[in-house]
Structure formats: structure tokens, C-alpha cells
Amino acid sequence: MTSETHTRLHPPRLTLEGCSFAYDEKSVLRDVDAVVESGEFLGIVGPNGAGKTTLLRLLSGQRAPASGRATSGDEALHAMPALKRARTIAVVPQSEAVMFPWPVYSFVMLGRHPHTRSLGFEGPGDHHAVEEAMAMVGITELASRKVTDLSGGELHRVLIARALAQDAPVLLLDEPNAHLDIRHQVELFELLSQLHGTGSRSIVIITHDLNLASTYCDRLLLMDDGRIAAHGAPRDVLREDLIARHFGVRVGIDEGERPHVRLLRPDGNS
Ligand code: ADP
């Protein structure tokens, strides 16, 4: 048995009920209701500034809603003890300022913190989990490189490996494919699909790639202006009218269970 399978909890259902949030005076989420079902692969799409990252911050417990409730089971997410939350939810942020020149291996080991803390030192299981996470995202050969010397794409894969090493049943990712070339994007979605395919992980991903979201996600949430504009199966969300209204672009849709979005020029030509 690997560390991938023996320590993880069952993914809890995450719920946002009537959640509003503002940074200072600026209202960013307005009366949002959303659910992440246990074990689902949920994509969050929407234009820049729609509130997607903020919604993820509520789901990770990093921020508390100004009104409404953000819960994991019956527990308020932001009030969960930090260790319990870290064992439940792993986050891959959009970016992270890395100041200290950690070797990649040690940096990924930071993801084991919620598991090693009670013992105070790393055991063979932790090393196994780190090696496995690094192998899964294809960064084994970067092990001794300094995190401060990596390209944007390499660093992003290191952040993903750290989250995988955390071995939490809920994985939240904020535009993880933004810095990746097309091969690494497909590899990432294949990896997420494989991790999710066991049914033992909930995955929530913010992405601007509507076709990758359509291909891999069970369900999509379309956000605009702090609200949920649409949600459902990819074919219910990736519609010409919804994309025109919320992204302000003309597209053609190749219909199907998993629709494919084609960009059109404003005059309607492809
Ligand atoms: P998205 O992820 O959809 O682009 P965000 O949730 O990042 O949207 O941002 C929604 C709005 O909140 C934007 O107008 C953004 O400028 C603002 N915002 C995001 N983070 C902060 C912050 N820490 N302080 C102040 N305003 C913020």
C-alpha cells in the first residue's frame, strides 16, 4: 500500500450558502450558493475579476464570508483547526512568492507538515509521499534544484507536487495550467483525472481553458460579477449565448456530451 491510499480521509461535501464577501469596500461575492460534492471534479470558469479566486479562498477556509456560511460537513471552514483543515484541503495557489532558496525536495516536503507535526520528524512514509508526488508531476530530476532558480512552469509543478504530498481528500487549484505548455497542461489534467478517478478525491480547478474544462470536469460553475451565472454539466454551461453574455466573445460550439468551443472573430468568421 502506498501513502497515496492509506492515510487519506473521505472527501467532505463543501457548501457555500448565501455567501457574500468584500475586500474593504469592494463587493466581490454576492449571495453565492455553491456545492462541491464529495469526490467530484468541478471546474470554475469565468472572466477576469469575476470572483473565482475569492470563491476558492472561501472553500479553502482562508477567508471567512462576510455573510452566509462556508462549511465542510457541519463545520465552518475558516474556523476549522489549522491542522485538520490542512489534512482535509490542499491548495495550489495561482502564484506564490518563493523567497528562500529551498531545494525542491525540501520544499515539497513542506506539504507533509500536517502529517509529520505530531512526531516532529519525517518518517519513511513522508519521503515516499514526496517522491511519489514529484514523480506524478514529472519533477523528480529537479529534486536538488533551488526553488528560486526555476522557470514559472517548473515552479508551478513544484507547487502542485507539494499539494499532492499533503495527501488531502480535497484538492483546490487556481489556474494551475496558466504557466504550462500544452503538453504539460494535458499531462496535468490527465493526472488530476487519474487522482479523481479513484473517487477518493474532490478536485476543484479554476481554469481559462474551456476545452480542457469541458473534456475533464464532471461539472462547471460559470462565475461573473461575483455571482454564479450558470452551473451544470459542460454542455449546459458552454453555450454560445452564455459565453457571449459573460465573456463578451463570439464562439461556435461543437455540440456533444463534452462540447468543444471554437473562437470566432467578432464578424463571425473563424
Ligand atoms: P478572479 O479570480 O475571477 O479573477 P478574484 O477573486 O481574484 O477574481 O478578484 C475579484 C475582484 O476582487 C477583483 O476586482 C480583484 O481586483 C479584487 N481582489 C482580489 N483579491 C483582492 C485583495 N486581496 N484585496 C483587494 N481586492 C482584491
PDB file of C-alpha atoms and ligand atoms in Angstrom:
ATOM      1  CA  MET A   1       0.000   0.000   0.000  1.00  0.00           C
ATOM      2  CA  THR A   2       1.284   3.448  -0.855  1.00  0.00           C
ATOM      3  CA  SER A   3       0.982   6.679   1.097  1.00  0.00           C
ATOM      4  CA  GLU A   4      -1.405   7.693  -1.707  1.00  0.00           C
ATOM      5  CA  THR A   5      -4.032   5.390  -0.264  1.00  0.00           C
ATOM      6  CA  HIS A   6      -3.572   4.693   3.396  1.00  0.00           C
ATOM      7  CA  THR A   7      -3.924   7.998   5.226  1.00  0.00           C
ATOM      8  CA  ARG A   8      -6.491   9.977   3.313  1.00  0.00           C
ATOM      9  CA  LEU A   9      -9.925  10.826   4.730  1.00  0.00           C
ATOM     10  CA  HIS A  10     -13.127  10.582   2.720  1.00  0.00           C
ATOM     11  CA  PRO A  11     -13.724  13.908   0.897  1.00  0.00           C
ATOM     12  CA  PRO A  12     -16.293  16.016   2.767  1.00  0.00           C
ATOM     13  CA  ARG A  13     -19.032  17.924   0.929  1.00  0.00           C
ATOM     14  CA  LEU A  14     -18.156  21.620   0.830  1.00  0.00           C
ATOM     15  CA  THR A  15     -21.021  24.096   0.828  1.00  0.00           C
ATOM     16  CA  LEU A  16     -21.349  27.841   0.344  1.00  0.00           C
ATOM     17  CA  GLU A  17     -24.762  29.154   1.380  1.00  0.00           C
ATOM     18  CA  GLY A  18     -25.712  32.754   0.689  1.00  0.00           C
ATOM     19  CA  CYS A  19     -22.061  33.803   0.844  1.00  0.00           C
ATOM     20  CA  SER A  20     -21.053  37.400   0.295  1.00  0.00           C
ATOM     21  CA  PHE A  21     -17.566  38.816   0.547  1.00  0.00           C
ATOM     22  CA  ALA A  22     -15.899  42.206   0.086  1.00  0.00           C
ATOM     23  CA  TYR A  23     -12.276  43.364   0.157  1.00  0.00           C
ATOM     24  CA  ASP A  24     -12.557  46.646   2.081  1.00  0.00           C
ATOM     25  CA  GLU A  25     -15.487  48.340   0.368  1.00  0.00           C
ATOM     26  CA  LYS A  26     -15.329  46.333  -2.844  1.00  0.00           C
ATOM     27  CA  SER A  27     -18.042  43.701  -3.068  1.00  0.00           C
ATOM     28  CA  VAL A  28     -16.618  40.605  -4.781  1.00  0.00           C
ATOM     29  CA  LEU A  29     -19.046  37.769  -3.987  1.00  0.00           C
ATOM     30  CA  ARG A  30     -22.797  38.376  -3.824  1.00  0.00           C
ATOM     31  CA  ASP A  31     -25.097  35.848  -2.211  1.00  0.00           C
ATOM     32  CA  VAL A  32     -23.319  32.829  -3.688  1.00  0.00           C
ATOM     33  CA  ASP A  33     -24.708  29.317  -3.252  1.00  0.00           C
ATOM     34  CA  ALA A  34     -22.390  26.540  -4.390  1.00  0.00           C
ATOM     35  CA  VAL A  35     -21.639  22.946  -3.510  1.00  0.00           C
ATOM     36  CA  VAL A  36     -18.616  20.742  -4.095  1.00  0.00           C
ATOM     37  CA  GLU A  37     -19.994  17.226  -3.904  1.00  0.00           C
ATOM     38  CA  SER A  38     -17.819  14.564  -2.335  1.00  0.00           C
ATOM     39  CA  GLY A  39     -15.495  13.148  -4.989  1.00  0.00           C
ATOM     40  CA  GLU A  40     -16.497  15.406  -7.884  1.00  0.00           C
ATOM     41  CA  PHE A  41     -14.226  17.091 -10.415  1.00  0.00           C
ATOM     42  CA  LEU A  42     -15.546  20.660 -10.584  1.00  0.00           C
ATOM     43  CA  GLY A  43     -14.299  23.355 -12.961  1.00  0.00           C
ATOM     44  CA  ILE A  44     -14.727  27.063 -12.217  1.00  0.00           C
ATOM     45  CA  VAL A  45     -14.688  29.330 -15.259  1.00  0.00           C
ATOM     46  CA  GLY A  46     -15.471  32.982 -15.831  1.00  0.00           C
ATOM     47  CA  PRO A  47     -13.954  36.293 -16.898  1.00  0.00           C
ATOM     48  CA  ASN A  48     -11.125  38.028 -15.028  1.00  0.00           C
ATOM     49  CA  GLY A  49     -12.277  39.658 -11.807  1.00  0.00           C
ATOM     50  CA  ALA A  50     -15.438  37.508 -11.579  1.00  0.00           C
ATOM     51  CA  GLY A  51     -14.575  36.359  -8.046  1.00  0.00           C
ATOM     52  CA  LYS A  52     -13.264  32.850  -8.833  1.00  0.00           C
ATOM     53  CA  THR A  53     -10.124  33.066  -6.678  1.00  0.00           C
ATOM     54  CA  THR A  54     -12.110  34.607  -3.850  1.00  0.00           C
ATOM     55  CA  LEU A  55     -14.627  31.757  -4.020  1.00  0.00           C
ATOM     56  CA  LEU A  56     -11.707  29.311  -3.795  1.00  0.00           C
ATOM     57  CA  ARG A  57     -10.414  31.214  -0.747  1.00  0.00           C
ATOM     58  CA  LEU A  58     -13.774  30.686   0.954  1.00  0.00           C
ATOM     59  CA  LEU A  59     -13.707  26.978   0.037  1.00  0.00           C
ATOM     60  CA  SER A  60     -10.193  26.629   1.475  1.00  0.00           C
ATOM     61  CA  GLY A  61     -11.173  28.439   4.689  1.00  0.00           C
ATOM     62  CA  GLN A  62      -8.501  31.032   4.008  1.00  0.00           C
ATOM     63  CA  ARG A  63     -11.205  33.727   4.103  1.00  0.00           C
ATOM     64  CA  ALA A  64     -14.485  33.822   6.012  1.00  0.00           C
ATOM     65  CA  PRO A  65     -17.649  35.004   4.268  1.00  0.00           C
ATOM     66  CA  ALA A  66     -18.925  38.415   5.439  1.00  0.00           C
ATOM     67  CA  SER A  67     -22.387  36.874   5.459  1.00  0.00           C
ATOM     68  CA  GLY A  68     -23.649  33.373   4.765  1.00  0.00           C
ATOM     69  CA  ARG A  69     -21.987  30.075   5.606  1.00  0.00           C
ATOM     70  CA  ALA A  70     -18.996  28.227   4.113  1.00  0.00           C
ATOM     71  CA  THR A  71     -18.891  24.727   5.542  1.00  0.00           C
ATOM     72  CA  SER A  72     -17.212  21.348   5.328  1.00  0.00           C
ATOM     73  CA  GLY A  73     -19.864  18.930   6.537  1.00  0.00           C
ATOM     74  CA  ASP A  74     -21.264  20.863   9.520  1.00  0.00           C
ATOM     75  CA  GLU A  75     -18.072  22.751  10.287  1.00  0.00           C
ATOM     76  CA  ALA A  76     -17.373  26.367   9.320  1.00  0.00           C
ATOM     77  CA  LEU A  77     -14.348  26.139   7.018  1.00  0.00           C
ATOM     78  CA  HIS A  78     -12.484  29.186   8.323  1.00  0.00           C
ATOM     79  CA  ALA A  79     -12.945  28.051  11.931  1.00  0.00           C
ATOM     80  CA  MET A  80     -11.573  24.521  11.419  1.00  0.00           C
ATOM     81  CA  PRO A  81      -8.378  23.879  13.389  1.00  0.00           C
ATOM     82  CA  ALA A  82      -5.470  24.569  11.015  1.00  0.00           C
ATOM     83  CA  LEU A  83      -4.072  21.038  11.212  1.00  0.00           C
ATOM     84  CA  LYS A  84      -7.415  19.406  10.484  1.00  0.00           C
ATOM     85  CA  ARG A  85      -8.012  21.791   7.602  1.00  0.00           C
ATOM     86  CA  ALA A  86      -4.575  21.036   6.153  1.00  0.00           C
ATOM     87  CA  ARG A  87      -5.302  17.302   6.356  1.00  0.00           C
ATOM     88  CA  THR A  88      -8.590  17.885   4.539  1.00  0.00           C
ATOM     89  CA  ILE A  89      -7.864  20.540   1.915  1.00  0.00           C
ATOM     90  CA  ALA A  90      -4.740  21.141  -0.194  1.00  0.00           C
ATOM     91  CA  VAL A  91      -4.448  24.305  -2.245  1.00  0.00           C
ATOM     92  CA  VAL A  92      -2.365  25.081  -5.319  1.00  0.00           C
ATOM     93  CA  PRO A  93      -2.319  28.885  -5.428  1.00  0.00           C
ATOM     94  CA  GLN A  94      -2.158  30.887  -8.622  1.00  0.00           C
ATOM     95  CA  SER A  95       1.284  32.104  -7.651  1.00  0.00           C
ATOM     96  CA  GLU A  96       3.482  32.107  -4.587  1.00  0.00           C
ATOM     97  CA  ALA A  97       6.440  34.328  -3.837  1.00  0.00           C
ATOM     98  CA  VAL A  98       9.324  31.994  -3.019  1.00  0.00           C
ATOM     99  CA  MET A  99      11.995  33.944  -1.161  1.00  0.00           C
ATOM    100  CA  PHE A 100      14.091  31.214   0.452  1.00  0.00           C
ATOM    101  CA  PRO A 101      16.243  29.018  -1.849  1.00  0.00           C
ATOM    102  CA  TRP A 102      14.832  25.683  -0.646  1.00  0.00           C
ATOM    103  CA  PRO A 103      15.917  22.639  -2.624  1.00  0.00           C
ATOM    104  CA  VAL A 104      12.820  21.391  -4.467  1.00  0.00           C
ATOM    105  CA  TYR A 105      12.733  18.144  -2.438  1.00  0.00           C
ATOM    106  CA  SER A 106      12.631  20.012   0.897  1.00  0.00           C
ATOM    107  CA  PHE A 107      10.035  22.429  -0.454  1.00  0.00           C
ATOM    108  CA  VAL A 108       7.736  19.556  -1.482  1.00  0.00           C
ATOM    109  CA  MET A 109       8.337  18.005   1.964  1.00  0.00           C
ATOM    110  CA  LEU A 110       6.646  21.115   3.437  1.00  0.00           C
ATOM    111  CA  GLY A 111       3.416  19.554   2.149  1.00  0.00           C
ATOM    112  CA  ARG A 112       3.920  16.733   4.682  1.00  0.00           C
ATOM    113  CA  HIS A 113       3.791  19.186   7.595  1.00  0.00           C
ATOM    114  CA  PRO A 114       0.193  18.289   8.629  1.00  0.00           C
ATOM    115  CA  HIS A 115       1.244  14.619   8.881  1.00  0.00           C
ATOM    116  CA  THR A 116       4.712  14.920  10.428  1.00  0.00           C
ATOM    117  CA  ARG A 117       3.923  17.544  13.045  1.00  0.00           C
ATOM    118  CA  SER A 118       2.801  15.235  15.835  1.00  0.00           C
ATOM    119  CA  LEU A 119       6.008  13.202  15.533  1.00  0.00           C
ATOM    120  CA  GLY A 120       8.181  16.212  14.837  1.00  0.00           C
ATOM    121  CA  PHE A 121      10.304  14.452  12.225  1.00  0.00           C
ATOM    122  CA  GLU A 122       9.895  12.904   8.807  1.00  0.00           C
ATOM    123  CA  GLY A 123       9.477   9.155   8.502  1.00  0.00           C
ATOM    124  CA  PRO A 124       9.876   6.796   5.530  1.00  0.00           C
ATOM    125  CA  GLY A 125       6.191   7.329   4.639  1.00  0.00           C
ATOM    126  CA  ASP A 126       6.817  11.059   4.254  1.00  0.00           C
ATOM    127  CA  HIS A 127       9.806  10.505   1.982  1.00  0.00           C
ATOM    128  CA  HIS A 128       7.773   8.020  -0.039  1.00  0.00           C
ATOM    129  CA  ALA A 129       4.892  10.530  -0.374  1.00  0.00           C
ATOM    130  CA  VAL A 130       7.283  13.278  -1.535  1.00  0.00           C
ATOM    131  CA  GLU A 131       8.992  11.021  -4.073  1.00  0.00           C
ATOM    132  CA  GLU A 132       5.637   9.802  -5.362  1.00  0.00           C
ATOM    133  CA  ALA A 133       4.224  13.364  -5.669  1.00  0.00           C
ATOM    134  CA  MET A 134       7.347  14.523  -7.520  1.00  0.00           C
ATOM    135  CA  ALA A 135       7.194  11.557  -9.872  1.00  0.00           C
ATOM    136  CA  MET A 136       3.489  12.180 -10.562  1.00  0.00           C
ATOM    137  CA  VAL A 137       4.133  15.722 -11.811  1.00  0.00           C
ATOM    138  CA  GLY A 138       7.401  14.754 -13.517  1.00  0.00           C
ATOM    139  CA  ILE A 139       9.811  16.838 -11.444  1.00  0.00           C
ATOM    140  CA  THR A 140      11.981  14.080  -9.959  1.00  0.00           C
ATOM    141  CA  GLU A 141      15.014  15.431 -11.803  1.00  0.00           C
ATOM    142  CA  LEU A 142      14.510  18.863 -10.188  1.00  0.00           C
ATOM    143  CA  ALA A 143      14.921  17.446  -6.641  1.00  0.00           C
ATOM    144  CA  SER A 144      18.127  19.264  -5.762  1.00  0.00           C
ATOM    145  CA  ARG A 145      17.475  22.464  -7.733  1.00  0.00           C
ATOM    146  CA  LYS A 146      16.696  25.619  -5.748  1.00  0.00           C
ATOM    147  CA  VAL A 147      13.062  26.729  -5.956  1.00  0.00           C
ATOM    148  CA  THR A 148      14.240  30.301  -6.534  1.00  0.00           C
ATOM    149  CA  ASP A 149      16.010  29.242  -9.763  1.00  0.00           C
ATOM    150  CA  LEU A 150      13.061  27.589 -11.520  1.00  0.00           C
ATOM    151  CA  SER A 151      11.028  28.735 -14.516  1.00  0.00           C
ATOM    152  CA  GLY A 152       7.387  29.713 -13.940  1.00  0.00           C
ATOM    153  CA  GLY A 153       6.173  26.373 -15.309  1.00  0.00           C
ATOM    154  CA  GLU A 154       8.656  24.337 -13.234  1.00  0.00           C
ATOM    155  CA  LEU A 155       7.773  26.226 -10.050  1.00  0.00           C
ATOM    156  CA  HIS A 156       4.105  25.658 -10.698  1.00  0.00           C
ATOM    157  CA  ARG A 157       4.644  21.911 -10.977  1.00  0.00           C
ATOM    158  CA  VAL A 158       6.565  22.064  -7.686  1.00  0.00           C
ATOM    159  CA  LEU A 159       3.569  23.791  -6.047  1.00  0.00           C
ATOM    160  CA  ILE A 160       1.323  21.021  -7.388  1.00  0.00           C
ATOM    161  CA  ALA A 161       3.693  18.335  -6.048  1.00  0.00           C
ATOM    162  CA  ARG A 162       3.681  19.990  -2.601  1.00  0.00           C
ATOM    163  CA  ALA A 163      -0.139  19.900  -2.603  1.00  0.00           C
ATOM    164  CA  LEU A 164      -0.150  16.224  -3.691  1.00  0.00           C
ATOM    165  CA  ALA A 165       2.354  15.346  -0.954  1.00  0.00           C
ATOM    166  CA  GLN A 166      -0.142  16.830   1.512  1.00  0.00           C
ATOM    167  CA  ASP A 167      -2.382  13.902   0.550  1.00  0.00           C
ATOM    168  CA  ALA A 168      -5.662  15.677   1.349  1.00  0.00           C
ATOM    169  CA  PRO A 169      -9.038  14.423   0.087  1.00  0.00           C
ATOM    170  CA  VAL A 170      -9.893  17.842  -1.362  1.00  0.00           C
ATOM    171  CA  LEU A 171      -7.586  19.496  -3.893  1.00  0.00           C
ATOM    172  CA  LEU A 172      -8.248  23.117  -4.912  1.00  0.00           C
ATOM    173  CA  LEU A 173      -6.235  24.509  -7.830  1.00  0.00           C
ATOM    174  CA  ASP A 174      -6.207  28.113  -9.032  1.00  0.00           C
ATOM    175  CA  GLU A 175      -5.282  28.279 -12.739  1.00  0.00           C
ATOM    176  CA  PRO A 176      -2.596  25.586 -12.453  1.00  0.00           C
ATOM    177  CA  ASN A 177      -2.272  25.332 -16.232  1.00  0.00           C
ATOM    178  CA  ALA A 178      -1.665  29.058 -16.792  1.00  0.00           C
ATOM    179  CA  HIS A 179       2.129  28.709 -16.888  1.00  0.00           C
ATOM    180  CA  LEU A 180       2.311  25.335 -18.580  1.00  0.00           C
ATOM    181  CA  ASP A 181       2.982  24.461 -22.188  1.00  0.00           C
ATOM    182  CA  ILE A 182       0.312  22.454 -23.962  1.00  0.00           C
ATOM    183  CA  ARG A 183       1.865  19.026 -23.257  1.00  0.00           C
ATOM    184  CA  HIS A 184       2.214  19.753 -19.551  1.00  0.00           C
ATOM    185  CA  GLN A 185      -1.371  21.066 -19.485  1.00  0.00           C
ATOM    186  CA  VAL A 186      -2.697  17.806 -20.899  1.00  0.00           C
ATOM    187  CA  GLU A 187      -0.450  15.798 -18.546  1.00  0.00           C
ATOM    188  CA  LEU A 188      -1.745  17.821 -15.594  1.00  0.00           C
ATOM    189  CA  PHE A 189      -5.401  17.249 -16.474  1.00  0.00           C
ATOM    190  CA  GLU A 190      -4.686  13.541 -17.082  1.00  0.00           C
ATOM    191  CA  LEU A 191      -3.041  13.364 -13.653  1.00  0.00           C
ATOM    192  CA  LEU A 192      -5.965  15.145 -11.989  1.00  0.00           C
ATOM    193  CA  SER A 193      -8.359  12.831 -13.773  1.00  0.00           C
ATOM    194  CA  GLN A 194      -6.399   9.817 -12.537  1.00  0.00           C
ATOM    195  CA  LEU A 195      -6.314  11.155  -8.951  1.00  0.00           C
ATOM    196  CA  HIS A 196     -10.020  11.884  -9.080  1.00  0.00           C
ATOM    197  CA  GLY A 197     -10.858   8.640 -10.882  1.00  0.00           C
ATOM    198  CA  THR A 198     -10.309   6.697  -7.685  1.00  0.00           C
ATOM    199  CA  GLY A 199     -13.345   8.573  -6.284  1.00  0.00           C
ATOM    200  CA  SER A 200     -11.348   9.349  -3.190  1.00  0.00           C
ATOM    201  CA  ARG A 201     -10.612  12.991  -4.013  1.00  0.00           C
ATOM    202  CA  SER A 202     -12.670  16.062  -4.770  1.00  0.00           C
ATOM    203  CA  ILE A 203     -10.953  18.322  -7.268  1.00  0.00           C
ATOM    204  CA  VAL A 204     -11.870  21.945  -7.880  1.00  0.00           C
ATOM    205  CA  ILE A 205      -9.973  23.757 -10.598  1.00  0.00           C
ATOM    206  CA  ILE A 206     -10.141  27.333 -11.843  1.00  0.00           C
ATOM    207  CA  THR A 207      -9.139  27.483 -15.478  1.00  0.00           C
ATOM    208  CA  HIS A 208      -9.491  29.715 -18.517  1.00  0.00           C
ATOM    209  CA  ASP A 209      -9.172  26.756 -20.861  1.00  0.00           C
ATOM    210  CA  LEU A 210     -12.822  25.992 -21.589  1.00  0.00           C
ATOM    211  CA  ASN A 211     -11.997  22.965 -23.727  1.00  0.00           C
ATOM    212  CA  LEU A 212      -9.811  21.291 -21.117  1.00  0.00           C
ATOM    213  CA  ALA A 213     -12.522  22.043 -18.536  1.00  0.00           C
ATOM    214  CA  SER A 214     -15.128  20.515 -20.846  1.00  0.00           C
ATOM    215  CA  THR A 215     -13.017  17.436 -21.530  1.00  0.00           C
ATOM    216  CA  TYR A 216     -12.148  16.588 -17.936  1.00  0.00           C
ATOM    217  CA  CYS A 217     -14.632  18.132 -15.465  1.00  0.00           C
ATOM    218  CA  ASP A 218     -17.857  16.487 -14.273  1.00  0.00           C
ATOM    219  CA  ARG A 219     -19.495  19.836 -13.736  1.00  0.00           C
ATOM    220  CA  LEU A 220     -18.751  23.506 -14.359  1.00  0.00           C
ATOM    221  CA  LEU A 221     -19.534  26.699 -12.442  1.00  0.00           C
ATOM    222  CA  LEU A 222     -19.561  29.847 -14.545  1.00  0.00           C
ATOM    223  CA  MET A 223     -18.956  32.960 -12.454  1.00  0.00           C
ATOM    224  CA  ASP A 224     -19.469  36.566 -13.466  1.00  0.00           C
ATOM    225  CA  ASP A 225     -19.516  39.726 -11.367  1.00  0.00           C
ATOM    226  CA  GLY A 226     -19.463  37.924  -8.030  1.00  0.00           C
ATOM    227  CA  ARG A 227     -22.316  35.567  -8.827  1.00  0.00           C
ATOM    228  CA  ILE A 228     -22.835  32.066 -10.182  1.00  0.00           C
ATOM    229  CA  ALA A 229     -24.092  32.758 -13.695  1.00  0.00           C
ATOM    230  CA  ALA A 230     -24.596  29.095 -14.661  1.00  0.00           C
ATOM    231  CA  HIS A 231     -23.728  25.638 -13.398  1.00  0.00           C
ATOM    232  CA  GLY A 232     -24.170  22.098 -14.578  1.00  0.00           C
ATOM    233  CA  ALA A 233     -22.707  19.581 -16.997  1.00  0.00           C
ATOM    234  CA  PRO A 234     -20.257  21.096 -19.536  1.00  0.00           C
ATOM    235  CA  ARG A 235     -22.956  21.062 -22.254  1.00  0.00           C
ATOM    236  CA  ASP A 236     -25.261  23.173 -20.028  1.00  0.00           C
ATOM    237  CA  VAL A 237     -22.613  25.820 -19.351  1.00  0.00           C
ATOM    238  CA  LEU A 238     -20.533  26.014 -22.531  1.00  0.00           C
ATOM    239  CA  ARG A 239     -23.254  27.522 -24.679  1.00  0.00           C
ATOM    240  CA  GLU A 240     -22.845  30.245 -27.323  1.00  0.00           C
ATOM    241  CA  ASP A 241     -25.291  32.593 -25.584  1.00  0.00           C
ATOM    242  CA  LEU A 242     -23.747  32.202 -22.122  1.00  0.00           C
ATOM    243  CA  ILE A 243     -20.198  32.662 -23.435  1.00  0.00           C
ATOM    244  CA  ALA A 244     -21.210  35.737 -25.458  1.00  0.00           C
ATOM    245  CA  ARG A 245     -23.004  37.258 -22.459  1.00  0.00           C
ATOM    246  CA  HIS A 246     -20.384  36.571 -19.806  1.00  0.00           C
ATOM    247  CA  PHE A 247     -17.085  36.645 -21.732  1.00  0.00           C
ATOM    248  CA  GLY A 248     -18.133  39.079 -24.478  1.00  0.00           C
ATOM    249  CA  VAL A 249     -16.783  36.925 -27.325  1.00  0.00           C
ATOM    250  CA  ARG A 250     -18.359  35.077 -30.246  1.00  0.00           C
ATOM    251  CA  VAL A 251     -17.791  31.351 -30.314  1.00  0.00           C
ATOM    252  CA  GLY A 252     -19.027  28.329 -32.160  1.00  0.00           C
ATOM    253  CA  ILE A 253     -19.763  25.178 -30.185  1.00  0.00           C
ATOM    254  CA  ASP A 254     -19.193  21.658 -31.457  1.00  0.00           C
ATOM    255  CA  GLU A 255     -22.039  20.021 -29.580  1.00  0.00           C
ATOM    256  CA  GLY A 256     -21.785  16.794 -27.675  1.00  0.00           C
ATOM    257  CA  GLU A 257     -21.583  15.395 -24.190  1.00  0.00           C
ATOM    258  CA  ARG A 258     -18.328  17.323 -23.876  1.00  0.00           C
ATOM    259  CA  PRO A 259     -18.720  20.351 -26.141  1.00  0.00           C
ATOM    260  CA  HIS A 260     -15.780  21.953 -27.894  1.00  0.00           C
ATOM    261  CA  VAL A 261     -15.564  25.744 -28.025  1.00  0.00           C
ATOM    262  CA  ARG A 262     -14.230  27.417 -31.202  1.00  0.00           C
ATOM    263  CA  LEU A 263     -13.319  31.077 -31.110  1.00  0.00           C
ATOM    264  CA  LEU A 264     -14.812  33.207 -33.882  1.00  0.00           C
ATOM    265  CA  ARG A 265     -13.698  36.635 -34.907  1.00  0.00           C
ATOM    266  CA  PRO A 266     -16.159  39.402 -33.948  1.00  0.00           C
ATOM    267  CA  ASP A 267     -17.507  39.383 -37.529  1.00  0.00           C
ATOM    268  CA  GLY A 268     -18.422  35.715 -37.074  1.00  0.00           C
ATOM    269  CA  ASN A 269     -15.605  34.209 -39.180  1.00  0.00           C
ATOM    270  CA  SER A 270     -13.317  31.581 -37.765  1.00  0.00           C
TER     271      SER A 270
HETATM  272  P1  ADP B   1     -10.956  36.154 -10.487  1.00  0.00           P
HETATM  273  O1  ADP B   1     -10.234  35.023  -9.839  1.00  0.00           O
HETATM  274  O2  ADP B   1     -12.272  35.729 -11.082  1.00  0.00           O
HETATM  275  O3  ADP B   1     -10.124  36.914 -11.483  1.00  0.00           O
HETATM  276  P2  ADP B   1     -10.727  37.459  -7.913  1.00  0.00           P
HETATM  277  O4  ADP B   1     -11.497  36.726  -6.875  1.00  0.00           O
HETATM  278  O5  ADP B   1      -9.236  37.272  -7.950  1.00  0.00           O
HETATM  279  O6  ADP B   1     -11.373  37.194  -9.344  1.00  0.00           O
HETATM  280  O7  ADP B   1     -10.955  39.015  -7.777  1.00  0.00           O
HETATM  281  C1  ADP B   1     -12.255  39.594  -7.746  1.00  0.00           C
HETATM  282  C2  ADP B   1     -12.073  41.098  -7.501  1.00  0.00           C
HETATM  283  O8  ADP B   1     -11.521  41.280  -6.197  1.00  0.00           O
HETATM  284  C3  ADP B   1     -11.130  41.765  -8.473  1.00  0.00           C
HETATM  285  O9  ADP B   1     -11.639  43.018  -8.809  1.00  0.00           O
HETATM  286  C4  ADP B   1      -9.841  41.894  -7.694  1.00  0.00           C
HETATM  287  O10 ADP B   1      -9.124  43.037  -8.093  1.00  0.00           O
HETATM  288  C5  ADP B   1     -10.333  42.034  -6.262  1.00  0.00           C
HETATM  289  N1  ADP B   1      -9.365  41.466  -5.290  1.00  0.00           N
HETATM  290  C6  ADP B   1      -8.891  40.204  -5.302  1.00  0.00           C
HETATM  291  N2  ADP B   1      -8.055  40.000  -4.255  1.00  0.00           N
HETATM  292  C7  ADP B   1      -8.016  41.169  -3.571  1.00  0.00           C
HETATM  293  C8  ADP B   1      -7.353  41.611  -2.389  1.00  0.00           C
HETATM  294  N3  ADP B   1      -6.552  40.778  -1.695  1.00  0.00           N
HETATM  295  N4  ADP B   1      -7.543  42.881  -1.976  1.00  0.00           N
HETATM  296  C9  ADP B   1      -8.367  43.716  -2.667  1.00  0.00           C
HETATM  297  N5  ADP B   1      -9.036  43.359  -3.779  1.00  0.00           N
HETATM  298  C10 ADP B   1      -8.872  42.121  -4.237  1.00  0.00           C
END
